[in-house]
Coordinates of C-alpha atoms in Angstrom, one line a residue:
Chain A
X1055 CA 125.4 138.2 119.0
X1056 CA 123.4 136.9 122.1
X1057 CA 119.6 137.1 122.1
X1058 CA 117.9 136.7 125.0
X1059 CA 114.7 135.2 124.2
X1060 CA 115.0 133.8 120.8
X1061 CA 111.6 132.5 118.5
X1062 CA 114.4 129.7 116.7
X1063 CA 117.2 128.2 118.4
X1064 CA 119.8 125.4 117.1
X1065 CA 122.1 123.7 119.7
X1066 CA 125.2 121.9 118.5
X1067 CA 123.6 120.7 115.1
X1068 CA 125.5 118.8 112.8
X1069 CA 124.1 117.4 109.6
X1070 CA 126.9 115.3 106.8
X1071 CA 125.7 113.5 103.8
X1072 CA 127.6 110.4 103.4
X1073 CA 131.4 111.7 104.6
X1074 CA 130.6 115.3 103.6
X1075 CA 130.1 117.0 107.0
X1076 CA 127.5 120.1 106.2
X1077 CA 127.0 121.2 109.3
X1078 CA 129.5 120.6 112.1
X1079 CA 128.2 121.8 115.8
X1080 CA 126.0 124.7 114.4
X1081 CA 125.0 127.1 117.4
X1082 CA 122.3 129.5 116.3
X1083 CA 119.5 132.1 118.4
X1084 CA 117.2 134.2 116.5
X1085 CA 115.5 136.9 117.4
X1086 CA 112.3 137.8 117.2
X1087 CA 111.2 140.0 114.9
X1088 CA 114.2 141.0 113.4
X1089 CA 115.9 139.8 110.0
X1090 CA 118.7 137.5 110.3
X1091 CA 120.9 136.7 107.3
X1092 CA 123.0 133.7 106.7
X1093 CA 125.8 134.2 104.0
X1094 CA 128.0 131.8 102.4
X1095 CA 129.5 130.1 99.2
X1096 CA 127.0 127.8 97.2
X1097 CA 127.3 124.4 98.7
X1098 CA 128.1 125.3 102.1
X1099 CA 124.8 123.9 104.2
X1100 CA 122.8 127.7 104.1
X1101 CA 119.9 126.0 102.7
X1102 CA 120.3 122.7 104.8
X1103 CA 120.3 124.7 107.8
X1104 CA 117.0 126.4 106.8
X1105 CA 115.4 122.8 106.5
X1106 CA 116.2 121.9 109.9
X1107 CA 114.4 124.5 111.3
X1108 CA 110.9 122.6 109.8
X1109 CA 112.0 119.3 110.1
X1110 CA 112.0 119.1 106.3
X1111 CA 115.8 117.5 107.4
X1112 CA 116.6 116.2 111.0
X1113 CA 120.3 116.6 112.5
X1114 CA 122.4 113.7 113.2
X1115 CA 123.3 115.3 116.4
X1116 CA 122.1 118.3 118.3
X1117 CA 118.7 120.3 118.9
X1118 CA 116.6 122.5 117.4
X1119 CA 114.1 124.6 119.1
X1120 CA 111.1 126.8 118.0
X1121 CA 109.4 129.1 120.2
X1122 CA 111.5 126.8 123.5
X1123 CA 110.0 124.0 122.2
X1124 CA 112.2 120.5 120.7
X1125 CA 111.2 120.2 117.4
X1126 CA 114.2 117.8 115.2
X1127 CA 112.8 115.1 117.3
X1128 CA 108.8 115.5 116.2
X1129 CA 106.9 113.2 114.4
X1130 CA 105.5 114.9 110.7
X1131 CA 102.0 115.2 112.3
X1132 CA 102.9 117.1 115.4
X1133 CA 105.0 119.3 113.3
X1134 CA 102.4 120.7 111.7
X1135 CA 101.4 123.2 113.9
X1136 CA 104.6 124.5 113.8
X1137 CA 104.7 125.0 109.8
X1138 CA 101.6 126.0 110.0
X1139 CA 103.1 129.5 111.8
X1140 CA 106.0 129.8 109.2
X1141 CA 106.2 130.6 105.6
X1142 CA 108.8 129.7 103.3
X1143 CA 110.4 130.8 100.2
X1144 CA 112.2 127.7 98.6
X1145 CA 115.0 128.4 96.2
X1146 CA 113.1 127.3 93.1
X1147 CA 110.0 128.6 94.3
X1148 CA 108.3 125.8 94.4
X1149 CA 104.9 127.0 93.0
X1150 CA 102.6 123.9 91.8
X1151 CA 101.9 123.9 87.8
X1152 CA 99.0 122.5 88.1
X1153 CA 97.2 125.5 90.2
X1154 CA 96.6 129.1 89.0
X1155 CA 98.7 131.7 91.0
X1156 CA 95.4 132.6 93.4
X1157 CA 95.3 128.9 93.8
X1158 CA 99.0 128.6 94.4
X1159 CA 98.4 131.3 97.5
X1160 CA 96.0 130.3 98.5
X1161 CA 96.9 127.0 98.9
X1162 CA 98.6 126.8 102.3
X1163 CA 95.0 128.2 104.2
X1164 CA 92.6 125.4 102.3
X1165 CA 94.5 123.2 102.6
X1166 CA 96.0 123.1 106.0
X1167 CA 94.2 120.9 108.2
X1168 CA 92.4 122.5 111.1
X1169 CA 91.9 125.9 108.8
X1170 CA 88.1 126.3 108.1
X1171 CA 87.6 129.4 106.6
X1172 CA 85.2 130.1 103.6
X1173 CA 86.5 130.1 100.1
X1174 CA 85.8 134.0 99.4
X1175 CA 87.8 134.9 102.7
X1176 CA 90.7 133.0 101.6
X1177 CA 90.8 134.7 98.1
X1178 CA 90.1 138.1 99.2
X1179 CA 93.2 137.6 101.6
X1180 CA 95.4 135.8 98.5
X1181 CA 94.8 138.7 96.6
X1182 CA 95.8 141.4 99.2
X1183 CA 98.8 139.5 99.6
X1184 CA 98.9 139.0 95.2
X1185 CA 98.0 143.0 95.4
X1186 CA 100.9 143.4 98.7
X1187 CA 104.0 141.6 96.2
X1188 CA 102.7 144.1 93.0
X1189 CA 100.6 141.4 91.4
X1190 CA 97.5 141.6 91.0
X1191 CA 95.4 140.9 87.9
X1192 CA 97.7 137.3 87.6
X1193 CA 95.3 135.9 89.4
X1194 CA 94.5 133.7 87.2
X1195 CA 98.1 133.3 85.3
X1196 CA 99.6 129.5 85.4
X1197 CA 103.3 129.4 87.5
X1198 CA 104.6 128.3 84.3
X1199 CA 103.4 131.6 82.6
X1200 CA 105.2 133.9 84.9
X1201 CA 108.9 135.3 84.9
X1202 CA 111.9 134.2 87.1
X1203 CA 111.1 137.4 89.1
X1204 CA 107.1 137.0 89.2
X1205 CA 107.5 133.5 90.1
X1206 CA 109.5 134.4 93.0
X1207 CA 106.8 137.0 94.0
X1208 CA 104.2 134.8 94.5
X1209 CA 106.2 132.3 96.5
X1210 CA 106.8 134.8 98.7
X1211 CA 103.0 136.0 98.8
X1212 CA 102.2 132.3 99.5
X1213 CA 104.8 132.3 102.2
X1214 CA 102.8 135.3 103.8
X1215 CA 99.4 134.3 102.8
X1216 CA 98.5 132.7 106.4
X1217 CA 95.3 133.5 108.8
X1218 CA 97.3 134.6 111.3
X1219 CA 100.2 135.8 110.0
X1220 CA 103.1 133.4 109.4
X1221 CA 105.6 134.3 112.7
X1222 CA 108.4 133.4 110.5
X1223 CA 109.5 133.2 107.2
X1224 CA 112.7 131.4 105.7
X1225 CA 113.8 133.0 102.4
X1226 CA 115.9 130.3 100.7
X1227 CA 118.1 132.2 98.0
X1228 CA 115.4 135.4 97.3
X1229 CA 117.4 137.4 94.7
X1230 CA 119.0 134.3 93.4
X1231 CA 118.7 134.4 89.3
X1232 CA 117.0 138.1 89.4
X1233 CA 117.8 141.6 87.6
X1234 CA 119.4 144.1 89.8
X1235 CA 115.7 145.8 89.9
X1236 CA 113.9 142.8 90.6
X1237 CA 116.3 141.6 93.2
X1238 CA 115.5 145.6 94.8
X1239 CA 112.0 144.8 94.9
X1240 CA 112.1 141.3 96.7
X1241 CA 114.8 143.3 99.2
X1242 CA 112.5 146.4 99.9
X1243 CA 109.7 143.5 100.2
X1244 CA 111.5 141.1 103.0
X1245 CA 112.5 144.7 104.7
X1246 CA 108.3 145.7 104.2
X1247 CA 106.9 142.7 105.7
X1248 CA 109.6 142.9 109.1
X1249 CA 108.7 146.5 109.6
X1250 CA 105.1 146.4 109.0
X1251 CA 103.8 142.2 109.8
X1252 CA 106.4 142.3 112.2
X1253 CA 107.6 138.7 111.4
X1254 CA 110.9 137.4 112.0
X1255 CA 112.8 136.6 108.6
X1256 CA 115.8 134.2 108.3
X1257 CA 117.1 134.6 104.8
X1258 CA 119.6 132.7 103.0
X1259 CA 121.9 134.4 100.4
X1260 CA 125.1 135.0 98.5
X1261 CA 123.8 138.3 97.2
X1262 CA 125.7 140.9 99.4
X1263 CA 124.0 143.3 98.7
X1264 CA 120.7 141.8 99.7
X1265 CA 122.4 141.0 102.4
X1266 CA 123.1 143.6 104.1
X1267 CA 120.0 145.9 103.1
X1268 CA 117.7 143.2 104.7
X1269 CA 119.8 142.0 107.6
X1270 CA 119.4 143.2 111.0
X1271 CA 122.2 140.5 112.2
X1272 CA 124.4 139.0 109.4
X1273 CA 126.3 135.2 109.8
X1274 CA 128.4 133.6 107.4
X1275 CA 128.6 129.5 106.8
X1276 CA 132.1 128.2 105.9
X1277 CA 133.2 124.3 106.3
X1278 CA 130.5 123.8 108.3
X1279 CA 130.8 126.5 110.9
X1280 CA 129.9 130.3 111.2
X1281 CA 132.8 132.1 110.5
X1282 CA 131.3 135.4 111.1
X1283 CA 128.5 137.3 113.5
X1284 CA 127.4 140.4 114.0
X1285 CA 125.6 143.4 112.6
X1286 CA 126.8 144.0 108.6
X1287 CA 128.5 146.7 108.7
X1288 CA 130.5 144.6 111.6
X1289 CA 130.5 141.6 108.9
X1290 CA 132.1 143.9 106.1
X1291 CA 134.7 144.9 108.2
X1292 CA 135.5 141.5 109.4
X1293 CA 139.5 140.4 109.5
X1294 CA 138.8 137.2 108.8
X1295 CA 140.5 136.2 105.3
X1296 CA 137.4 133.7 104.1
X1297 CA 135.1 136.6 105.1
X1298 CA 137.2 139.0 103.5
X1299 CA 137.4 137.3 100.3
X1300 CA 133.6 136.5 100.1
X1301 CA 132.1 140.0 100.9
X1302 CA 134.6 141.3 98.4
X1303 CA 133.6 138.2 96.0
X1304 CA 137.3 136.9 95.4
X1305 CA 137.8 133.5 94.2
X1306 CA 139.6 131.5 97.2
X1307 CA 143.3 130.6 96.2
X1308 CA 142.2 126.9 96.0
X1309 CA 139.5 127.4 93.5
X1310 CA 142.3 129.2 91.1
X1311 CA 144.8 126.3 91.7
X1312 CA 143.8 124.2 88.4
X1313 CA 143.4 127.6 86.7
X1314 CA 147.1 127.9 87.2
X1315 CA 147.9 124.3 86.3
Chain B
X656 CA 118.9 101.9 98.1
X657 CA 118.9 98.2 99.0
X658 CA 116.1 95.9 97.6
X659 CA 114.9 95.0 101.2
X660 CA 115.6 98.8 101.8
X661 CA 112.9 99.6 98.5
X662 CA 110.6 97.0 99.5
X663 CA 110.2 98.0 102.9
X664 CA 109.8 102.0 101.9
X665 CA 107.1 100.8 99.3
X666 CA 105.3 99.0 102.2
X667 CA 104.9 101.7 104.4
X668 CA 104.3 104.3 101.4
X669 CA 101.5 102.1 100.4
X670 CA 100.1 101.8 104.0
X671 CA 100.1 105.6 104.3
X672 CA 98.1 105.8 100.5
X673 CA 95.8 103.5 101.6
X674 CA 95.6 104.1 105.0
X675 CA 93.8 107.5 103.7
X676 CA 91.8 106.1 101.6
X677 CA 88.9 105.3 103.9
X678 CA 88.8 109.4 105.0
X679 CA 89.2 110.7 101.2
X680 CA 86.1 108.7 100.1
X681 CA 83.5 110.2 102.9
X682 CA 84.9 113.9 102.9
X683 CA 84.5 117.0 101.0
X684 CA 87.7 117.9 100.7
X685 CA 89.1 114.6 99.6
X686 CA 86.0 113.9 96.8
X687 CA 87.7 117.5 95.6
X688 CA 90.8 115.9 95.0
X689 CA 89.8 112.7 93.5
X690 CA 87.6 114.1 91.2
X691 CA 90.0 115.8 88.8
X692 CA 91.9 112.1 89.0
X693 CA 88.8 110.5 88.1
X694 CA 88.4 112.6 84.6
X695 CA 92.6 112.3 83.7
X696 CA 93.4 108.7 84.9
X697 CA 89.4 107.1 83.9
X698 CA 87.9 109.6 81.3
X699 CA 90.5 110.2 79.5
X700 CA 91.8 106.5 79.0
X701 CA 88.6 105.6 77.8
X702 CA 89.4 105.9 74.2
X703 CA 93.0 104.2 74.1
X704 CA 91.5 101.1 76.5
X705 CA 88.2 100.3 73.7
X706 CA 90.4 100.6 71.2
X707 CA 93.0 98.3 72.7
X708 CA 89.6 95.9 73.6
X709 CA 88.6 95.7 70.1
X710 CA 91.9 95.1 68.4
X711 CA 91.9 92.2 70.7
X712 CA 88.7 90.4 70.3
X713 CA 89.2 91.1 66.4
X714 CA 92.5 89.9 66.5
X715 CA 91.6 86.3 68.5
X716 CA 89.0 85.9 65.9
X717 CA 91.2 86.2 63.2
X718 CA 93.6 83.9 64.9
X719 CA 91.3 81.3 65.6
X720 CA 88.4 81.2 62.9
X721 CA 90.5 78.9 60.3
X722 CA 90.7 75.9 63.1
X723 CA 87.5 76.3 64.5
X724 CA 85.6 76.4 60.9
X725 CA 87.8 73.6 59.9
X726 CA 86.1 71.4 62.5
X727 CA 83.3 72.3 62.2
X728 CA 82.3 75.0 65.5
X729 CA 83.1 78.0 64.5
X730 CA 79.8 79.1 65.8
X731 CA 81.5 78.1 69.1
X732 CA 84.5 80.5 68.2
X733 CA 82.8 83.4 70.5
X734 CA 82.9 80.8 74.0
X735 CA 86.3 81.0 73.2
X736 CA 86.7 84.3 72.4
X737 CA 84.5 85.7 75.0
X738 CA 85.8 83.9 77.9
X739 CA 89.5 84.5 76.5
X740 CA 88.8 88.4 76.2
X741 CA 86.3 88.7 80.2
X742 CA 88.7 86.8 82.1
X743 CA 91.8 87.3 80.7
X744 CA 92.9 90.1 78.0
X745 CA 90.6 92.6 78.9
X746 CA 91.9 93.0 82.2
X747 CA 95.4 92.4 81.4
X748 CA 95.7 94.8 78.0
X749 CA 93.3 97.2 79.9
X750 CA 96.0 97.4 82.6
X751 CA 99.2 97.1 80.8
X752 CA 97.6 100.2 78.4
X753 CA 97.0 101.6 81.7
X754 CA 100.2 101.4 83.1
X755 CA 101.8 103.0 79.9
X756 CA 99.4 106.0 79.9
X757 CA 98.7 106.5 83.3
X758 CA 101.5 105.1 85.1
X759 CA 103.9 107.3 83.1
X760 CA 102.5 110.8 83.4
X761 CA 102.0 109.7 87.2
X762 CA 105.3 109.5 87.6
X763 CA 106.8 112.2 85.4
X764 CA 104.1 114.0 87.1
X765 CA 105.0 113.4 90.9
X766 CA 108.9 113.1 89.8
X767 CA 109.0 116.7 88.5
X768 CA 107.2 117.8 91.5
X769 CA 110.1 116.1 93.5
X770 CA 113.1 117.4 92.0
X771 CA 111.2 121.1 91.9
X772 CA 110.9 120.8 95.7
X773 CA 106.9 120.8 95.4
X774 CA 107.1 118.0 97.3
X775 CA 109.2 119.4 100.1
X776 CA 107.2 122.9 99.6
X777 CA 103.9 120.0 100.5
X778 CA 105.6 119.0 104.0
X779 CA 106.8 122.7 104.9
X780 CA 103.4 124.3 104.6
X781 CA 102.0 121.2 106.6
X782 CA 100.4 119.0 104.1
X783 CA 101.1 115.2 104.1
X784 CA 102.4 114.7 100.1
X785 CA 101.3 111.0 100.3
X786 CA 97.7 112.1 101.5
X787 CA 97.5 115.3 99.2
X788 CA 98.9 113.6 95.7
X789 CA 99.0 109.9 96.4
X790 CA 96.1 108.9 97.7
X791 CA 93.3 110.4 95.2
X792 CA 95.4 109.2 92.1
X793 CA 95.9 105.7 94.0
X794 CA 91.8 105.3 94.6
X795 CA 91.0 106.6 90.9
X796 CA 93.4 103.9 89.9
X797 CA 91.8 101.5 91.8
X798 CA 88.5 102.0 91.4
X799 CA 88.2 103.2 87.6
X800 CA 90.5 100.6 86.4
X801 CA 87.7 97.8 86.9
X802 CA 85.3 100.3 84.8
X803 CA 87.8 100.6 82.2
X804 CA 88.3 96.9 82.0
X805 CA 84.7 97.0 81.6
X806 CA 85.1 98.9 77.9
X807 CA 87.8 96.9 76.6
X808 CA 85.5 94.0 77.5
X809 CA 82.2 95.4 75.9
X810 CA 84.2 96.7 72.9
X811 CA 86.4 93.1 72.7
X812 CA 83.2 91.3 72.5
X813 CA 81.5 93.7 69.7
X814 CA 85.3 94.1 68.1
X815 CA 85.3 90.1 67.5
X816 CA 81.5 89.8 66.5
X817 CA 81.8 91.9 64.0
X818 CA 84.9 90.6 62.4
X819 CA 82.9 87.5 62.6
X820 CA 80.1 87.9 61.1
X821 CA 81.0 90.9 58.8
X822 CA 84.8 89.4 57.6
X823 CA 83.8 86.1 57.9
X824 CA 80.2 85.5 57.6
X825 CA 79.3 83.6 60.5
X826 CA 75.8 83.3 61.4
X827 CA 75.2 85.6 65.0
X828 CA 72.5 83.7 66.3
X829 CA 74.3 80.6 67.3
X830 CA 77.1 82.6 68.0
X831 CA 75.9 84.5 70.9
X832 CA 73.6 81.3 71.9
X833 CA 77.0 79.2 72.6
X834 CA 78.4 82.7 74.2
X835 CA 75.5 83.0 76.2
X836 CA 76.0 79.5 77.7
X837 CA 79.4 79.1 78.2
X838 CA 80.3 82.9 79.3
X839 CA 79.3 83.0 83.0
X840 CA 79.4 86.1 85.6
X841 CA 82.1 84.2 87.2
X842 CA 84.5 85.1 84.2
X843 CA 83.2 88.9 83.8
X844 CA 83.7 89.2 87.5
X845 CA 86.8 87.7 88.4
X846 CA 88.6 89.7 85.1
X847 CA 87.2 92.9 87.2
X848 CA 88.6 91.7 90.6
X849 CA 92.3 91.1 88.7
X850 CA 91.6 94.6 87.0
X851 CA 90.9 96.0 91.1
X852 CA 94.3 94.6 91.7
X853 CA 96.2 96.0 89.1
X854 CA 94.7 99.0 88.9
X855 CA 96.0 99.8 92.6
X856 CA 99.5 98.1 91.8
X857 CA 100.0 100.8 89.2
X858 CA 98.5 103.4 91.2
X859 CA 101.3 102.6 94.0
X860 CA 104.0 102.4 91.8
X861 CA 104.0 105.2 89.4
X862 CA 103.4 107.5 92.4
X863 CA 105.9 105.6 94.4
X864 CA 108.0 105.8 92.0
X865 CA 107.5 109.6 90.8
X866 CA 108.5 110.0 95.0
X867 CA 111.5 108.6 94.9
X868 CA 113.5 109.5 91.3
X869 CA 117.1 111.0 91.7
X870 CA 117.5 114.9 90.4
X871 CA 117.4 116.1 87.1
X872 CA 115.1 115.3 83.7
X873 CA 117.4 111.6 83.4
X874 CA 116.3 111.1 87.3
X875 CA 112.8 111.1 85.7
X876 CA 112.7 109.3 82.8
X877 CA 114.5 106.6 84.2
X878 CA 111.9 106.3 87.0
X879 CA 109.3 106.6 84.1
X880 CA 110.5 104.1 82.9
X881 CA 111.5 101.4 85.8
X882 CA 107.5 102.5 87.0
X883 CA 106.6 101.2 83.4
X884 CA 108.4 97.8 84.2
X885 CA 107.5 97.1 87.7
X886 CA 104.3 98.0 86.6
X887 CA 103.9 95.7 83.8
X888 CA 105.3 92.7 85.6
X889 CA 103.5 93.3 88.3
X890 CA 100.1 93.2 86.5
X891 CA 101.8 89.6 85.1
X892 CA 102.7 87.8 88.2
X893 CA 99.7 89.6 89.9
X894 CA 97.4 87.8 87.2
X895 CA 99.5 84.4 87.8
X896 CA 98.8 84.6 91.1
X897 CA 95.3 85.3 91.1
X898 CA 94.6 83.2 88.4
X899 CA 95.6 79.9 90.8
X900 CA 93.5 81.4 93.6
X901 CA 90.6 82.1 91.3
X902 CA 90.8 78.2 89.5
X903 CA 91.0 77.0 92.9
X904 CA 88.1 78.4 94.4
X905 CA 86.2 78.1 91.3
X906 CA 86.7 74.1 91.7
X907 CA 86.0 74.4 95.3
X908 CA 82.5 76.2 94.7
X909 CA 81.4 74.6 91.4
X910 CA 83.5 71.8 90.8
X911 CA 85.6 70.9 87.3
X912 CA 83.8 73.2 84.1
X913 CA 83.5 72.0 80.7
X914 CA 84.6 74.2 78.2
X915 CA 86.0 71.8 75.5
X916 CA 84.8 68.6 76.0

């Protein structure tokens, strides 16, 4: 799928730890303000791919764009800005143990540099985002209190707890470890915040379901490469055999090969 | 990772922590974070460093008081003691006791964050980790650990006095007379500037150290406990070191001292 003016864009990235090539000559646009979902098999790059795009990991070859700008070759300090305008939801949440879960949402706006706002403002807008993810009164809870699916919650508030608004938001695995129900809830969420915030989401998966509920444009990662692009309906009727297998979540005939043995 | 490789990483990690320093001590924001370091790397080793201060003054006096009443000075036992306990112990014990309690959670503390992705959760929201956690518990390690040493001075003194004249008898008036005389500001002082020293050395790596363990609960406790090593013969050679510089400008400044004969 072509987008004309994308908010993200990586050109020929490739990324390999050691001799394990992750990313081989990644091509990616997204567009603004709608959900993009990148599928594939644990272990495949999905969530090395989302680190590019903050400099948390730079490519061994390639660009990567945000907002038409070269970020990959930015120094940490002048990519601050730039994190500064997305949120992120990391795949074990990330949430500090030390901080209460107003503290934890808070966090990113007292402590960003270049944010002066008073304390009381800050709260009040941690807990609309607490009250906006259907948690409020754990305010005062520690991380280490809180269930899989709480936890998750409140990384997400803190991914959307920014003065302005984040512009972007990288979900990292959302539903990953979550009930059917609680995995519904973070869905109808990421769908919530792109309708209403407007912000353009990429999330990372291997839930299909999630998947296609919260994708406006659906990609799947195999060996390095995007096997698959397009809307996900288009994705679920793919030809493609890998594609095949994975949407209808059949073990490849490799995997079953010692099984047979 | 290489030695050179480690050594070269710890140099520029420890230029980052301390290039902060300076901005932490005169701003708000930074006095916020070094407070709460203050109370759980100072306060709270208050007890375990006077206890380890006592056991040692008692201890040398127990050690020594046989020879020294055998010829005759055992009202000179407390130059000995004293002097032994200022320059040397105190600062030594204080920071070896240090680097067990401190160093340890420091790293366990920093590692876990790592391997929770706290760390990288730090840089995507655009906070510098080595600023944010580094620095405040580097400066309370610094600056407290000469306070500390302090204690375990105070209570190494009072620890040996009063095995001395409660165990043994000795008379206190001549025993603090020949302390008095013999026990200069020079010793107290330059046992504080070696405590300075390694208090920072433990500071940098435990938190070094916490920054760089490998995945997993044995990635931590083996940093835990490579911090505790480094640590501990760091404070060693440190005190080697500085004990050559500090003889030698002694000489320079004063000339040869008497202690014996």
């Amino acid at each position: 799928m072509e987008t004309a003016d994308p908010i993200i864009e990586l050109r020929k990235v490739s990324k390999a730890f050691g001799s394990q090539v992750v990313l081989d000559a990644i091509d990616l646009r997204v567009e603004r303000e709608k959900t993009t979902v990148i599928i594939g098999r644990s272990g495949t790059g999905k969530s090395v791919l989302l680190k590019h795009i903050v400099g948390l990991l730079r490519p061994d070859s390639g660009e990567v764009f945000y907002e038409g700008r070269r970020v990959d070759n930015l120094s940490e300090k002048a990519l601050t800005p730039i994190r500064c305008e997305i949120g992120y939801v990391f795949q074990l949440n990330a949430l500090f143990d030390s901080l209460s879960v107003l503290e934890n949402v808070a966090f990113p706006m007292t402590e960003q540099k270049g944010r002066r706002r008073d304390r009381k403002s800050i709260h009040d807008l941690a807990r609309r985002c607490l009250d906006l993810v259907g948690l409020s009164g754990f305010e005062h809870k520690r991380p280490a209190d809180l269930s899989g699916g709480e936890k998750k919650r409140v990384a997400v508030a803190r991914a959307i707890a920014l003065d302005p608004p984040p512009k972007v938001i990288l979900y990292d695995e959302p539903t990953a470890g979550l009930d059917p129900q609680r995995s519904d809830v973070i869905n109808k969420l990421i769908r919530h915040l792109q309708q209403k915030v407007r912000v353009t989401s990429i999330v990372v998966t291997h839930d299909m379901k999630s998947a296609t509920e919260v994708g406006d444009r659906l990609l799947m990662l195999h060996g390095g490469k995007f096997l698959a692009d397009g809307r996900p309906e288009e994705v679920m009727r793919s030809e493609n055999v890998h594609v095949r297998r994975f949407v209808e979540g059949r073990a490849e005939p490799e995997d079953l090969l010692n099984l047979a043995t | 990772m290489s030695l050179p490789e480690n050594m070269g990483r710890f140099a520029l990690f420890a230029a980052q922590a301390m290039g902060c320093g300076p901005i932490d001590l005169v701003t708000v924001r930074g006095w916020r974070r070094f407070i709460p370091q203050c109370f759980s790397i100072g306060t709270l080793s208050v007890p375990v460093i006077m206890l380890t201060g006592a056991f040692v003054g008692m201890v040398l006096v127990v050690q020594g008081y046989q020879q020294f009443d055998n010829a005759n000075l055992a009202d000179r036992l407390g130059v000995v003691v004293n002097i032994s306990v200022a320059a040397e112990l105190g600062p030594v014990l204080a920071g070896v006791m240090l680097a067990g309690r401190v160093g340890g959670a420091l790293t366990a503390e920093l590692g876990t964050m790592n391997v929770t992705e706290q760390l990288l959760a730090l840089r995507a929201m655009g906070c510098e980790p080595v600023h944010y956690l580094v620095t405040p518990r580097f400066l309370a390690c610094l600056l407290l650990s000469p306070i500390l040493t302090l204690y375990a001075d105070l209570m190494g003194a009072l620890g040996a006095w009063l095995i001395y004249s409660g165990v043994y008898g000795g008379l206190s008036e001549p025993y603090w007379y020949y302390t008095r005389q013999a026990v200069e500001y020079w010793d107290l002082g330059t046992g504080l500037v070696k405590a300075f020293f390694f208090g920072g050395a433990i500071g940098l790596v435990s938190c070094y150290k916490g920054f760089h363990c490998r995945g997993g609960a044995e990635g931590v406790g083996r940093a835990c406990t490579e911090s505790f090593v480094i640590s501990f013969i760091l404070i060693l050679a440190l005190d080697f070191f500085l004990n050559i510089v500090i003889n030698g400008l002694y000489e320079i400044l004063y000339g040869y001292r008497a202690l014996l004969f």
